[in-house]
CSV table of C-alpha atoms in Angstrom, one decimal:
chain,number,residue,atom,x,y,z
S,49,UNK,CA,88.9,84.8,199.0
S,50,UNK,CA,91.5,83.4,201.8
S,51,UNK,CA,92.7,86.0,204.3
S,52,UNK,CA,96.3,87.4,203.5
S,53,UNK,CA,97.8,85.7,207.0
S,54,UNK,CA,96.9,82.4,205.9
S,55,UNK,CA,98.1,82.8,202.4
S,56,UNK,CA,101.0,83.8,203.7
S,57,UNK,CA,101.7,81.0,206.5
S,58,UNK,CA,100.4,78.3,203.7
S,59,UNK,CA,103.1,79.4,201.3
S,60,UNK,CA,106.6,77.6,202.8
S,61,UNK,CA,104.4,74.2,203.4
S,62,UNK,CA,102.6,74.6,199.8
S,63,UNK,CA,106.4,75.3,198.2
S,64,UNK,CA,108.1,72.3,199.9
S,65,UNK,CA,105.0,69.7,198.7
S,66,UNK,CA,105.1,70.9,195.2
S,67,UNK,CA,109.0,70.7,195.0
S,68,UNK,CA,108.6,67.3,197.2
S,69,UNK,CA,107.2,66.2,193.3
S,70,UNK,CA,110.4,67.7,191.2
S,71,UNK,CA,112.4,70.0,190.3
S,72,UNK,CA,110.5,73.3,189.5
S,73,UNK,CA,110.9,77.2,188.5
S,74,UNK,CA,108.7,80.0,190.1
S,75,UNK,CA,106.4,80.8,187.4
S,76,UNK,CA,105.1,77.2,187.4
S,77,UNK,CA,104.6,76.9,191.0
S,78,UNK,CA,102.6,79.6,191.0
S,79,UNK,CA,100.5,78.4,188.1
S,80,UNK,CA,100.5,75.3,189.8
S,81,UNK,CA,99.2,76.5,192.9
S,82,UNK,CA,96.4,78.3,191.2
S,83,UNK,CA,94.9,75.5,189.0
S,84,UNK,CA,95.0,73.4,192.3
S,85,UNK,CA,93.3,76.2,194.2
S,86,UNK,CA,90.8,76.9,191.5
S,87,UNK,CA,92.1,80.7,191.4
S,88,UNK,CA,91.0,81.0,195.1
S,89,UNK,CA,95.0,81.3,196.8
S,90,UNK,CA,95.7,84.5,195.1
S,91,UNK,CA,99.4,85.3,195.6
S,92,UNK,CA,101.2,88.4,193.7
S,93,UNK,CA,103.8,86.5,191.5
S,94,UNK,CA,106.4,88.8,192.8
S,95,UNK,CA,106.1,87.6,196.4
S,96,UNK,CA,107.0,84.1,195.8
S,97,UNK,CA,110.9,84.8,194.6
S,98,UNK,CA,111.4,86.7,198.6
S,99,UNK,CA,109.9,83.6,200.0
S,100,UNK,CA,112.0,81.1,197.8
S,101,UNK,CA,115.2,82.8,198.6
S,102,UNK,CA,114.7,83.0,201.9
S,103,UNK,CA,114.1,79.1,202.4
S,104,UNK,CA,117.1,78.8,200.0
S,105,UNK,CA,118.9,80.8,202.5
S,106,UNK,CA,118.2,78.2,205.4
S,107,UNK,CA,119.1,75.5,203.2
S,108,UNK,CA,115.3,74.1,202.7
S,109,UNK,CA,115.5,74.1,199.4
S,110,UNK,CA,118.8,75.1,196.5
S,111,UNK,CA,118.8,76.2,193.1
S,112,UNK,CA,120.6,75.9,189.7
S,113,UNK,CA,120.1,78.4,186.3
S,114,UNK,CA,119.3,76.2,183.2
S,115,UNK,CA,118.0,76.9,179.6
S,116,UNK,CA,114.4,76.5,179.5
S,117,UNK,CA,113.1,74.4,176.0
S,118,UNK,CA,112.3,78.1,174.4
S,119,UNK,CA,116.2,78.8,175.4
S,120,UNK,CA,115.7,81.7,177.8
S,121,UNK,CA,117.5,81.3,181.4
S,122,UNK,CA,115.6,79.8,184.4
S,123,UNK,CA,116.3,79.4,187.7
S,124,UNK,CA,115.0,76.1,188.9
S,125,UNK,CA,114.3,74.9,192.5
S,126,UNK,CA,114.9,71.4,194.1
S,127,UNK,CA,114.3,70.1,197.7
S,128,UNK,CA,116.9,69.3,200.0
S,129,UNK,CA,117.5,67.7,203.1
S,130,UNK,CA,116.2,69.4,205.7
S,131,UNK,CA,113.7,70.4,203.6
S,132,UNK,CA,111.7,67.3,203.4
S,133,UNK,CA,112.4,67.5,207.5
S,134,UNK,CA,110.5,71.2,207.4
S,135,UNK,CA,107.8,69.4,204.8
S,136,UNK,CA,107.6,66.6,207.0
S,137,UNK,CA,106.9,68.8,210.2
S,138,UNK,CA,104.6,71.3,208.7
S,139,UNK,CA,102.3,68.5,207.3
S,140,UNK,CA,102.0,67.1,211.2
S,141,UNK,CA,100.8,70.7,212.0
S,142,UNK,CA,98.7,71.5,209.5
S,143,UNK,CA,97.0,68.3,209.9
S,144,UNK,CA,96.7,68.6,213.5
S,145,UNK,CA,95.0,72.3,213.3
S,146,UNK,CA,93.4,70.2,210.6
S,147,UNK,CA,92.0,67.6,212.6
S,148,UNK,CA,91.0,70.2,215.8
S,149,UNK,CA,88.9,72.2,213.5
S,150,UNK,CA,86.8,69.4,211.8
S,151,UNK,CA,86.7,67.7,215.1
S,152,UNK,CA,84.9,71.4,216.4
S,153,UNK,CA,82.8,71.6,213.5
S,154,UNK,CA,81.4,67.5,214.2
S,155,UNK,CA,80.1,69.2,217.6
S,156,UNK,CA,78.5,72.2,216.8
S,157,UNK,CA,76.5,69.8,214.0
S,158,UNK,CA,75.8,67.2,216.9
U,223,UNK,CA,103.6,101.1,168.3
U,224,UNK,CA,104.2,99.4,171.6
U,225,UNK,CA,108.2,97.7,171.7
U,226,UNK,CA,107.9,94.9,174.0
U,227,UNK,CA,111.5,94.7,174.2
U,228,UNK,CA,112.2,98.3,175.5
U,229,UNK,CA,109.6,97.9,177.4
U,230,UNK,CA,111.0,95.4,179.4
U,231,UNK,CA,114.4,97.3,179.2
U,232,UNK,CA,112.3,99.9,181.1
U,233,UNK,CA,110.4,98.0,183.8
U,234,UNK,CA,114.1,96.3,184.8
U,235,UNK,CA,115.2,100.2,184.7
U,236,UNK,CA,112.4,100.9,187.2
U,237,UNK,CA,113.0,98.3,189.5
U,238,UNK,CA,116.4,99.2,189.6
U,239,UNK,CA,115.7,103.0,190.5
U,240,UNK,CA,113.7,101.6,193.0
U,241,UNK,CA,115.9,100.0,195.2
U,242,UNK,CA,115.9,96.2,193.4
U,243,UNK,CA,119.4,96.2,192.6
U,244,UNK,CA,120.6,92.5,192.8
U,245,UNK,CA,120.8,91.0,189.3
U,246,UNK,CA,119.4,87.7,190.5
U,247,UNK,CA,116.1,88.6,191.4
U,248,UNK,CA,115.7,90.6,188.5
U,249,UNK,CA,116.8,88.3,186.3
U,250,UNK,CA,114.3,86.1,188.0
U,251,UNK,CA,111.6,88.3,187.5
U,252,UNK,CA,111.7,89.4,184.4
U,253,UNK,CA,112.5,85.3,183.5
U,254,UNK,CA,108.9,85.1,185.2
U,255,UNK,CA,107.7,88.3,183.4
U,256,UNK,CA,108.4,87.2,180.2
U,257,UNK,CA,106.6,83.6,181.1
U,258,UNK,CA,103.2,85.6,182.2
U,259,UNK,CA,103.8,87.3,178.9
U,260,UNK,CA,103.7,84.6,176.6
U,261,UNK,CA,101.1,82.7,178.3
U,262,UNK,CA,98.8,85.1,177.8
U,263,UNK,CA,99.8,86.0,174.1
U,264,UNK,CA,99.4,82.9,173.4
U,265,UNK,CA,95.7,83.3,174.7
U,266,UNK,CA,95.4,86.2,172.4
U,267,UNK,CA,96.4,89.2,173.9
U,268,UNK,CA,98.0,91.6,172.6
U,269,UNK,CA,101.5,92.6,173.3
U,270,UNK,CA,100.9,96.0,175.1
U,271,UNK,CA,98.1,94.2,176.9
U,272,UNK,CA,100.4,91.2,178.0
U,273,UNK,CA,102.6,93.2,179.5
U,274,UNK,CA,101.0,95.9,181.6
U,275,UNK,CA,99.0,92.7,183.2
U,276,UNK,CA,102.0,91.1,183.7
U,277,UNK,CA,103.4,94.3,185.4
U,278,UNK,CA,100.6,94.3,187.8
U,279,UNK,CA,100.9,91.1,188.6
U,280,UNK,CA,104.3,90.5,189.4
U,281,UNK,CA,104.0,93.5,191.9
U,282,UNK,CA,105.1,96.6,193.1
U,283,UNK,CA,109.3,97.5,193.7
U,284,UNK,CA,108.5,98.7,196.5
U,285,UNK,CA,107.0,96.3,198.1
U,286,UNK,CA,109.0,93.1,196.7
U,287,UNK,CA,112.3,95.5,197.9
U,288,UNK,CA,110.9,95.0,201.2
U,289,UNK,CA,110.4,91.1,201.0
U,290,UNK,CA,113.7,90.8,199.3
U,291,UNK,CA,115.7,92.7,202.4
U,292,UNK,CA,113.5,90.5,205.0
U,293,UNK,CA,116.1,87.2,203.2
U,294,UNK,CA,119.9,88.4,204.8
U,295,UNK,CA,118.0,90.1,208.0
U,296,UNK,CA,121.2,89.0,210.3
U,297,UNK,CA,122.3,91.8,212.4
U,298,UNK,CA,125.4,93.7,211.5
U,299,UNK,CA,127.2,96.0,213.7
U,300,UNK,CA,127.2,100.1,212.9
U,301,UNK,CA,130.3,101.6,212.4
U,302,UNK,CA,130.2,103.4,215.9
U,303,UNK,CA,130.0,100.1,217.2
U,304,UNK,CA,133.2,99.2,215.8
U,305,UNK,CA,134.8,101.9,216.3
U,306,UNK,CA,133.7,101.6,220.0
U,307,UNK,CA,135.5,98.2,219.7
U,308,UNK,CA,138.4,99.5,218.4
U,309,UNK,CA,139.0,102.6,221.3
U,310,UNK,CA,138.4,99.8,224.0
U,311,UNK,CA,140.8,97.4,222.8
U,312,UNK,CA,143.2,100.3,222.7
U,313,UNK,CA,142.7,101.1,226.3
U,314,UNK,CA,142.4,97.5,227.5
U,315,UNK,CA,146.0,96.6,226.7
U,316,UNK,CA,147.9,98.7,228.2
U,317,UNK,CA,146.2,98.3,231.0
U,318,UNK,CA,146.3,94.7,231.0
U,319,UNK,CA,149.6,94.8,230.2
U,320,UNK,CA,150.5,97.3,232.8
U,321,UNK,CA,148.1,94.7,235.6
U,322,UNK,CA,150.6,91.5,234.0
U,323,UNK,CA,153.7,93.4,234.8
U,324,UNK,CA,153.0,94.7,238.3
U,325,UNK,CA,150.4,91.8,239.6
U,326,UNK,CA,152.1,88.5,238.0
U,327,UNK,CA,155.7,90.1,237.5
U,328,UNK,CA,155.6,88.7,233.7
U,329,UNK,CA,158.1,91.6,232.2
U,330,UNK,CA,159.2,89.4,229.8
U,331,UNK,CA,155.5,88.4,228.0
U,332,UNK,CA,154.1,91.7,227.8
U,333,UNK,CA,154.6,94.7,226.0
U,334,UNK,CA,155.6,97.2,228.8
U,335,UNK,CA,158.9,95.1,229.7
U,336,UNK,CA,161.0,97.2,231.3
U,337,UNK,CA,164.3,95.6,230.2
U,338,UNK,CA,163.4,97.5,226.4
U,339,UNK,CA,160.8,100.1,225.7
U,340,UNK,CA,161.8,100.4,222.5
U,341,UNK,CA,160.3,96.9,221.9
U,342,UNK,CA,156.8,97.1,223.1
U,343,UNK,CA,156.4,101.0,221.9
U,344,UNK,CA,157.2,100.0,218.7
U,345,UNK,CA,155.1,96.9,219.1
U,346,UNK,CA,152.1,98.9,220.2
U,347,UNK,CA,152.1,102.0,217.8
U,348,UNK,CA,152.0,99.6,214.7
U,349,UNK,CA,148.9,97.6,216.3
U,350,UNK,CA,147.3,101.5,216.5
U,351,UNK,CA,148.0,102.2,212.9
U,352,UNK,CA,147.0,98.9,211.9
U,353,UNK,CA,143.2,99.6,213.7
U,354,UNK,CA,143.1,102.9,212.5
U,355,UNK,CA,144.1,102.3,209.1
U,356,UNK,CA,141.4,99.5,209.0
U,357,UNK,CA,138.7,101.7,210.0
U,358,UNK,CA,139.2,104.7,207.5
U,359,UNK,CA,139.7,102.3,204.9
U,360,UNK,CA,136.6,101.0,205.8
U,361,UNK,CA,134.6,104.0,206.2
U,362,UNK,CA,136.0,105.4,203.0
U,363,UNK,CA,135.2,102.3,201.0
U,364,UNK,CA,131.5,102.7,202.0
U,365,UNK,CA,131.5,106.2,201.4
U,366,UNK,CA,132.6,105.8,197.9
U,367,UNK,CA,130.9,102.6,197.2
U,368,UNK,CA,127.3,104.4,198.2
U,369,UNK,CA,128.2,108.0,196.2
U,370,UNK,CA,129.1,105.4,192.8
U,371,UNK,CA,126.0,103.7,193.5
U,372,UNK,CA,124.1,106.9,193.3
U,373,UNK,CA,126.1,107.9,190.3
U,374,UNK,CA,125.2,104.7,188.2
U,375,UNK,CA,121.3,105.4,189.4
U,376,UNK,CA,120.9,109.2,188.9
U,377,UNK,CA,122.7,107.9,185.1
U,378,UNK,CA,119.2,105.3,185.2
U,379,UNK,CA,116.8,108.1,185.8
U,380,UNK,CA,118.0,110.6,183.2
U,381,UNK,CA,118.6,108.1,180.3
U,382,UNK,CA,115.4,106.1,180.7
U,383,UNK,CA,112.0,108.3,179.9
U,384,UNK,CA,109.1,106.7,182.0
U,385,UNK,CA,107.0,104.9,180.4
U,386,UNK,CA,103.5,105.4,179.6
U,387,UNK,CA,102.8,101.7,180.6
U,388,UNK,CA,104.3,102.8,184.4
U,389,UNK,CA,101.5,105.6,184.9
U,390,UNK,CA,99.7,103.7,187.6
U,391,UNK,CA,102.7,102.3,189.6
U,392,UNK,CA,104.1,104.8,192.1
U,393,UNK,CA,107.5,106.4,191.5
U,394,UNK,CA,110.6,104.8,193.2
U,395,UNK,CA,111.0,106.4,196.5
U,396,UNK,CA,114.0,109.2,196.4
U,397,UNK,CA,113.3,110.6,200.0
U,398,UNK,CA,116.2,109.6,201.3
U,399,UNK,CA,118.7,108.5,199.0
U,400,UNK,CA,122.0,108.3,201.9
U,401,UNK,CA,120.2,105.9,203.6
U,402,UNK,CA,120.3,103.2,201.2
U,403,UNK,CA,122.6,99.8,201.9
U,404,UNK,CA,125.7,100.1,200.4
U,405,UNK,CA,126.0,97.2,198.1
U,406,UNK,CA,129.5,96.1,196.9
U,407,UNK,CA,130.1,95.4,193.3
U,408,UNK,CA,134.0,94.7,193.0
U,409,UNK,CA,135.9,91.9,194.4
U,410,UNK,CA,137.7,94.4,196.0
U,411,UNK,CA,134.9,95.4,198.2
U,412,UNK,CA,134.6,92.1,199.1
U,413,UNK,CA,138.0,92.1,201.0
U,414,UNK,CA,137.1,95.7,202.8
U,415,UNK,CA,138.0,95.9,206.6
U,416,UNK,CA,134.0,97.0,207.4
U,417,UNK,CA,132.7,93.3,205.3
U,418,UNK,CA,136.0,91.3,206.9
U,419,UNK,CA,135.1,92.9,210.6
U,420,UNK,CA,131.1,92.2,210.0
U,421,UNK,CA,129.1,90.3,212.3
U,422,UNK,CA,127.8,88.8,209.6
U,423,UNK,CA,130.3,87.8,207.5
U,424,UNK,CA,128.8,84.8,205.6
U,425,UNK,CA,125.9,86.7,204.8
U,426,UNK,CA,128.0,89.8,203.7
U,427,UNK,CA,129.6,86.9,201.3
U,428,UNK,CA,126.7,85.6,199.6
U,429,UNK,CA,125.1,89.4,199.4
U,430,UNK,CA,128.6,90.2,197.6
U,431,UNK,CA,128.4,86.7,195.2
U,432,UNK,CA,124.5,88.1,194.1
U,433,UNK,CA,125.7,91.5,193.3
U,434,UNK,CA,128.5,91.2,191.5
U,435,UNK,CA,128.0,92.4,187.8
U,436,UNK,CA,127.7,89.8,185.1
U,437,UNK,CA,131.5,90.9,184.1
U,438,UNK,CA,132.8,90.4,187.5
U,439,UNK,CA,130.7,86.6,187.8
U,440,UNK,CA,132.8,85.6,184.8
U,441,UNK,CA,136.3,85.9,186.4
U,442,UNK,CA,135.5,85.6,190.2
């Protein structure tokens, strides 16, 4: 299982990718997340919504309410702007803390 | 025999007790509480089982109250603070004024002219009434605002049984009931001296927008 913290630093970067690929609602972002994580990023489905309103509320991402195809209301989430800025930045980080740690793990096999 | 319907009607109720009270992210939830539902009737569970996984899943008020609150964390100034404000202003002036007319001789462009007191006493007592009136207005807006709010959820409580399905979530934390935000849910709180004279004005806006009631959204 991964740690809380990391879950919880991973979520805005995991958010912006998946929206990076379309429009999408909360319930399918977390599904999303878990099929791609094999079940192993557990995040309580209520926890998302705080998150996503937050990054709507720096202007990362904005929303719209729309009539799902079973005719119930949904509130869907695109990227904006400065969102793809914040994707584009959090991707250089976590691929530099990326690169430190398999660069370490190379030595300690050498 | 379980009513998946009521039982809905009763997990919104107990959000709402306990301290969820926007109507976006509820209607967000329960949009995502009905998905969870159906996904896993569709896998063959059964109604009653659907939904108390769901439940769990989607996570305790408590705790998504907290998250929620974390999104409009700007800093708004407390009441004494204003009123603070408003007593130095009041002192300020005059003797600003009083510093114009002796210092840079200016009778004629401040308020203590000698040539008419009339004029600038007049001139003066209507700015006081105008603070004062702003800040009971204010206060008593809140006031009101916070004892309906209680009203409409004491009215929750009483009216809705609880559920057997909520036996293992823990109940909606009363302690303290006068310390809860006051949320505004008329346009007319909207244009209340305490939002207008916010620091955070913009936030206060959006908060107001979110909370309105579905028969307010229509119109404003």
């Amino acid at each position: 299982m991964i740690r809380k913290e990391l879950v919880a630093a991973s979520a805005e970067p995991l958010i912006l990718s998946l929206l990076a690929r379309g429009e999408s609602y909360g319930y399918a972002i977390i599904q999303e997340i878990k099929a791609r994580s094999k079940d192993r990023l557990q995040w309580t489905d209520g926890m998302l919504y705080p998150v996503l309103h937050r990054m709507e509320h720096r202007g990362l991402i904005k929303s719209r309410w729309a009539e799902s195809e079973t005719g119930r209301k949904r509130k869907y989430y695109s990227l904006k702007k400065d969102g793809k800025t914040a994707m584009a930045k959090h991707h250089e980080q976590w691929s530099l803390v990326h690169s430190v740690l398999s660069g370490l793990k190379k030595e300690q096999h050498v | 025999m379980f009513d998946l319907e009521q039982a809905i009607i009763n997990w919104r109720t107990h959000m709402l007790v306990a301290g969820i009270k926007t109507p976006v992210p509820l209607d967000e939830l329960e949009s995502h509480l009905r998905d969870d539902i159906e996904r896993q009737m569709k896998l063959g569970a059964n109604p009653q089982q659907a939904f108390e996984n769901s439940v769990q899943q989607v996570g305790h008020a408590d705790e998504l109250k907290g998250e929620f609150k974390k999104t409009c964390e700007i800093k708004r100034y407390s009441k004494w603070f204003l009123l603070m404000m408003g007593i130095i202003g009041l002192v300020l002036t005059p003797i600003l004024n009083l510093i114009g007319l002796h210092v840079f001789h200016r009778s004629d462009s401040v308020f203590f002219s000698s040539d008419s007191m009339d004029y600038w006493f007049w001139f003066y007592m209507n700015w006081i009434v105008f603070i004062i009136l702003g800040l009971v207005l204010g206060l008593a807006n809140g006031k009101l605002r916070l004892k309906f709010n209680l009203q409409v959820k004491q009215t929750a409580i009483k009216s809705s049984a609880p559920p057997k399905t909520f036996s293992t979530l823990p109940p909606p934390c009363r302690r303290n009931p006068a310390r809860r935000r006051f949320v505004p849910t008329s346009p007319s709180a909207i244009f209340a001296p305490s939002r207008i004279f916010s620091a955070a004005p913009l936030c206060a806006a959006r908060r107001c927008r979110e909370n309105r009631p579905a028969h307010f959204r229509k119109f404003f």
